Each structure stands twice: as structure tokens, then as C-alpha cells.
């Protein structure tokens, strides 16, 4: 969509017309055009750091979560409570869905590494 925006502007179209075609406001069209002029094609790439930050840090929390799950294999909620009791005070709370998702990703990573 961003490249399409630049190509339409290169054809000499007005920003409002381009915005209607690609589905963004004329201010965004002009912002992307300016980024393209200053940074080239790399300026159209989404920069890192966008979006919501993970509530569980894989590098820092993985070992503690694995130990909590080992001691509470049948009760994920108990494992989560045990892990949360060991976390640094003031850490953001982690929901049940986020905890389960982390475990699913962890299991998938373990399965991939074992098959290699």
C-alpha cells in the first residue's frame, strides 16, 4: 500500500485522490512520501518497536516458568501463580490466555529443536 501510494504520487496525482484510492488520509500520504524522499525504499518498511510489548520475556522468564510447570504439571493456574510469586514486585500482571499462549509457543520451540 505504501509503495502504491508513492507510485500514484509519482504519476502526479493529488494527495487527497491518492488517499481515497489507497484508503488513508492525505496527511498520511504526505508523511509516507516524505519518508520515501528522505530514506528511500527502506523508509516504507514498518520500523521495529511497533505494537504491544510482550508481557512475558522469553529470555528472562522461560527457566522460571518451566520449573513452575514441572512442579504443577496438572494445574496450569497453580504454575502461573507460583511463577508470578517469584516475579519482581511491580511487574505487569499476566493474563491466563497470555500464559497459556507462552506455554504453547514454548512447547512448539522445544518440539522443533528436538526434531533437528
PDB file of N, CA and C in Angstrom, residues 6 9 16 21 30-31 35 38 42 70 79 84-85 90 97 99 103 115:
ATOM      1  N   UNK A   6       3.314   5.846  -3.228  1.00  0.00           N
ATOM      2  CA  UNK A   6       4.434   6.569  -3.850  1.00  0.00           C
ATOM      3  C   UNK A   6       4.290   6.576  -5.367  1.00  0.00           C
ATOM      4  N   UNK A   9       1.576   9.008  -6.435  1.00  0.00           N
ATOM      5  CA  UNK A   9       2.056  10.394  -6.312  1.00  0.00           C
ATOM      6  C   UNK A   9       3.047  10.716  -7.435  1.00  0.00           C
ATOM      7  N   UNK A  16      -5.044  13.980  -1.810  1.00  0.00           N
ATOM      8  CA  UNK A  16      -6.401  13.568  -1.429  1.00  0.00           C
ATOM      9  C   UNK A  16      -6.903  12.437  -2.328  1.00  0.00           C
ATOM     10  N   UNK A  21      -7.810   6.417  -2.955  1.00  0.00           N
ATOM     11  CA  UNK A  21      -7.521   5.170  -3.672  1.00  0.00           C
ATOM     12  C   UNK A  21      -6.942   4.114  -2.738  1.00  0.00           C
ATOM     13  N   UNK A  30       1.155  12.206   2.544  1.00  0.00           N
ATOM     14  CA  UNK A  30       2.284  13.129   2.533  1.00  0.00           C
ATOM     15  C   UNK A  30       3.404  12.682   3.482  1.00  0.00           C
ATOM     16  N   UNK A  31       3.040  12.084   4.606  1.00  0.00           N
ATOM     17  CA  UNK A  31       4.053  11.598   5.548  1.00  0.00           C
ATOM     18  C   UNK A  31       4.868  10.470   4.925  1.00  0.00           C
ATOM     19  N   UNK A  35       8.867  10.383   4.010  1.00  0.00           N
ATOM     20  CA  UNK A  35       9.768   9.323   4.467  1.00  0.00           C
ATOM     21  C   UNK A  35      10.482   8.675   3.296  1.00  0.00           C
ATOM     22  N   UNK A  38      13.305  10.988   2.079  1.00  0.00           N
ATOM     23  CA  UNK A  38      14.475  11.079   2.958  1.00  0.00           C
ATOM     24  C   UNK A  38      15.210   9.752   3.137  1.00  0.00           C
ATOM     25  N   UNK A  42      13.682   1.927   1.872  1.00  0.00           N
ATOM     26  CA  UNK A  42      13.750   1.427   3.247  1.00  0.00           C
ATOM     27  C   UNK A  42      12.867   2.228   4.195  1.00  0.00           C
ATOM     28  N   UNK A  70       6.830 -27.744  35.860  1.00  0.00           N
ATOM     29  CA  UNK A  70       7.277 -29.073  36.288  1.00  0.00           C
ATOM     30  C   UNK A  70       6.716 -29.432  37.660  1.00  0.00           C
ATOM     31  N   UNK A  79       0.738 -23.299  38.475  1.00  0.00           N
ATOM     32  CA  UNK A  79       2.071 -23.000  37.935  1.00  0.00           C
ATOM     33  C   UNK A  79       2.213 -21.501  37.683  1.00  0.00           C
ATOM     34  N   UNK A  84       4.338 -16.250  39.189  1.00  0.00           N
ATOM     35  CA  UNK A  84       4.075 -14.843  39.495  1.00  0.00           C
ATOM     36  C   UNK A  84       4.564 -14.459  40.881  1.00  0.00           C
ATOM     37  N   UNK A  85       4.548 -15.403  41.827  1.00  0.00           N
ATOM     38  CA  UNK A  85       5.025 -15.092  43.182  1.00  0.00           C
ATOM     39  C   UNK A  85       6.536 -14.858  43.205  1.00  0.00           C
ATOM     40  N   UNK A  90       5.999  -5.252  41.244  1.00  0.00           N
ATOM     41  CA  UNK A  90       5.686  -4.157  40.328  1.00  0.00           C
ATOM     42  C   UNK A  90       5.626  -4.592  38.875  1.00  0.00           C
ATOM     43  N   UNK A  97      -4.678 -16.251  29.377  1.00  0.00           N
ATOM     44  CA  UNK A  97      -4.511 -16.515  27.949  1.00  0.00           C
ATOM     45  C   UNK A  97      -3.077 -16.274  27.502  1.00  0.00           C
ATOM     46  N   UNK A  99      -0.393 -16.476  29.362  1.00  0.00           N
ATOM     47  CA  UNK A  99       0.430 -17.531  29.949  1.00  0.00           C
ATOM     48  C   UNK A  99       0.299 -18.829  29.148  1.00  0.00           C
ATOM     49  N   UNK A 103       3.139 -20.867  26.863  1.00  0.00           N
ATOM     50  CA  UNK A 103       3.435 -22.294  27.008  1.00  0.00           C
ATOM     51  C   UNK A 103       3.320 -23.020  25.670  1.00  0.00           C
ATOM     52  N   UNK A 115      13.462 -32.146  16.968  1.00  0.00           N
ATOM     53  CA  UNK A 115      13.389 -32.797  15.666  1.00  0.00           C
ATOM     54  C   UNK A 115      14.597 -32.480  14.792  1.00  0.00           C
TER      55      UNK A 115
END
